[in-house]
Coordinates of N, CA and C in Angstrom, one line a residue:
M9 N 0.8 -1.2 0.0 CA 0.0 0.0 0.0 C 0.9 1.2 0.0
R10 N 2.0 1.2 0.7 CA 2.8 2.4 0.8 C 3.3 2.8 -0.6
I11 N 3.8 1.8 -1.3 CA 4.3 2.2 -2.7 C 3.2 2.7 -3.6
A12 N 2.1 2.1 -3.5 CA 0.9 2.6 -4.3 C 0.5 4.0 -3.9
W13 N 0.5 4.2 -2.6 CA 0.2 5.6 -2.2 C 1.2 6.6 -2.6
F14 N 2.5 6.3 -2.5 CA 3.5 7.3 -2.9 C 3.5 7.4 -4.4
N15 N 3.0 6.5 -5.2 CA 2.9 6.7 -6.6 C 1.6 7.5 -7.0
W16 N 0.5 7.3 -6.3 CA -0.7 8.0 -6.5 C -0.6 9.5 -6.2
L17 N 0.0 9.8 -5.1 CA 0.0 11.2 -4.6 C 0.6 12.2 -5.6
P18 N 1.7 12.0 -6.2 CA 2.2 13.0 -7.1 C 1.3 13.3 -8.3
R19 N 0.6 12.3 -8.7 CA -0.3 12.5 -9.9 C -1.5 13.3 -9.6
H20 N -1.9 13.3 -8.3 CA -3.2 14.0 -7.9 C -3.0 15.2 -7.0
I21 N -1.7 15.6 -6.7 CA -1.4 16.6 -5.7 C -2.1 17.9 -6.0
D22 N -2.3 18.3 -7.2 CA -2.9 19.6 -7.6 C -4.4 19.7 -7.4
E23 N -5.0 18.6 -7.2 CA -6.5 18.5 -7.2 C -7.1 18.8 -5.8
Y24 N -6.4 18.9 -4.8 CA -7.0 19.0 -3.4 C -6.4 20.1 -2.6
G25 N -6.4 21.3 -3.1 CA -6.0 22.5 -2.3 C -7.1 23.1 -1.5
Y26 N -6.8 24.0 -0.6 CA -7.8 24.6 0.2 C -8.7 25.6 -0.6
D27 N -8.2 26.1 -1.7 CA -9.0 27.0 -2.5 C -10.0 26.2 -3.4
D28 N -10.0 24.9 -3.4 CA -10.9 24.1 -4.2 C -12.2 23.7 -3.4
G29 N -12.4 24.3 -2.2 CA -13.6 24.0 -1.5 C -13.4 23.1 -0.3
L30 N -14.3 23.0 0.6 CA -14.2 22.3 1.8 C -14.0 20.8 1.6
P31 N -14.8 20.1 0.8 CA -14.6 18.7 0.6 C -13.3 18.3 0.1
R32 N -12.8 19.0 -0.9 CA -11.5 18.7 -1.5 C -10.4 19.1 -0.5
A33 N -10.6 20.2 0.3 CA -9.6 20.6 1.3 C -9.5 19.5 2.3
T34 N -10.6 18.9 2.7 CA -10.6 17.8 3.7 C -9.8 16.6 3.2
I35 N -10.1 16.3 1.9 CA -9.4 15.2 1.3 C -7.9 15.4 1.2
G36 N -7.6 16.6 0.8 CA -6.2 17.0 0.8 C -5.4 16.9 2.1
T37 N -6.1 17.4 3.1 CA -5.5 17.4 4.5 C -5.4 16.0 5.0
C38 N -6.4 15.2 4.7 CA -6.3 13.7 5.1 C -5.2 13.0 4.3
A39 N -5.0 13.4 3.0 CA -3.9 12.8 2.2 C -2.6 13.2 2.8
V40 N -2.4 14.4 3.2 CA -1.1 14.8 3.8 C -0.9 14.1 5.1
L41 N -1.9 14.0 5.9 CA -1.7 13.3 7.2 C -1.4 11.8 7.0
L42 N -2.1 11.2 6.1 CA -1.8 9.8 5.8 C -0.4 9.6 5.3
T43 N 0.0 10.5 4.4 CA 1.4 10.4 3.9 C 2.4 10.6 5.0
A44 N 2.1 11.5 5.9 CA 3.0 11.7 7.1 C 3.1 10.5 8.0
A45 N 1.9 9.9 8.2 CA 1.8 8.6 9.0 C 2.6 7.5 8.3
L46 N 2.3 7.3 7.0 CA 3.0 6.2 6.3 C 4.5 6.4 6.3
L47 N 5.0 7.7 6.2 CA 6.4 7.9 6.2 C 7.0 7.6 7.6
G48 N 6.2 8.0 8.6 CA 6.6 7.7 10.0 C 6.7 6.2 10.3
F49 N 5.7 5.5 9.8 CA 5.7 4.0 10.0 C 6.9 3.4 9.2
T50 N 7.2 3.9 8.0 CA 8.3 3.4 7.2 C 9.6 3.6 7.9
L51 N 9.8 4.6 8.7 CA 11.1 4.9 9.4 C 11.0 4.6 10.8
H52 N 10.1 3.7 11.2 CA 9.9 3.4 12.7 C 11.1 2.8 13.4
H53 N 12.1 2.3 12.7 CA 13.3 1.8 13.4 C 14.1 2.9 13.9
N54 N 14.0 4.1 13.4 CA 14.8 5.2 13.9 C 13.8 6.3 14.3
R55 N 13.4 6.2 15.6 CA 12.3 7.1 16.1 C 12.5 8.6 15.9
P56 N 13.7 9.1 16.1 CA 13.9 10.6 15.9 C 13.7 10.9 14.4
A57 N 14.2 10.1 13.5 CA 14.0 10.3 12.1 C 12.5 10.2 11.7
A58 N 11.8 9.2 12.3 CA 10.4 9.0 11.9 C 9.6 10.2 12.4
V59 N 9.8 10.7 13.6 CA 9.0 11.8 14.1 C 9.4 13.1 13.3
T60 N 10.6 13.3 13.0 CA 11.0 14.5 12.2 C 10.5 14.4 10.8
A61 N 10.6 13.3 10.2 CA 10.1 13.2 8.8 C 8.5 13.4 8.7
A62 N 7.8 12.7 9.7 CA 6.4 12.8 9.7 C 5.9 14.3 10.0
G63 N 6.6 14.9 11.0 CA 6.2 16.3 11.3 C 6.5 17.2 10.2
L64 N 7.7 17.1 9.6 CA 8.0 18.0 8.5 C 7.1 17.7 7.3
T65 N 6.8 16.5 7.0 CA 5.8 16.2 5.9 C 4.5 16.8 6.1
A66 N 4.0 16.7 7.4 CA 2.7 17.3 7.7 C 2.7 18.9 7.6
V67 N 3.7 19.5 8.1 CA 3.8 21.0 8.1 C 4.0 21.4 6.6
V68 N 4.9 20.8 5.9 CA 5.1 21.3 4.5 C 3.9 21.0 3.6
G69 N 3.3 19.8 3.8 CA 2.1 19.4 3.0 C 0.9 20.4 3.3
I70 N 0.6 20.6 4.5 CA -0.5 21.5 4.8 C -0.2 23.0 4.4
G71 N 1.1 23.4 4.5 CA 1.5 24.7 4.0 C 1.3 24.8 2.5
W72 N 1.7 23.7 1.8 CA 1.6 23.7 0.4 C 0.1 23.8 0.0
L73 N -0.7 23.0 0.7 CA -2.2 23.1 0.3 C -2.7 24.5 0.5
A74 N -2.2 25.2 1.6 CA -2.7 26.5 1.8 C -2.3 27.5 0.8
W75 N -1.2 27.3 0.2 CA -0.7 28.3 -0.8 C -0.9 28.0 -2.2
H76 N -1.4 26.8 -2.5 CA -1.7 26.4 -3.9 C -3.1 26.0 -4.2

């Protein structure tokens, strides 16, 4: 699932910004949080790296949604 998700996300990243309405914004935010969680679970052997990568992914992803 992780590989499929990381392949799907770049193809659809422009479709779910905050300026596209509440339903799409909700889907976009959930997609960012799911990506952060999957990244954290992928790096679970190194806890500091997992927390840092997941947090950075969430912040950058939500920021990207807000500006695009």
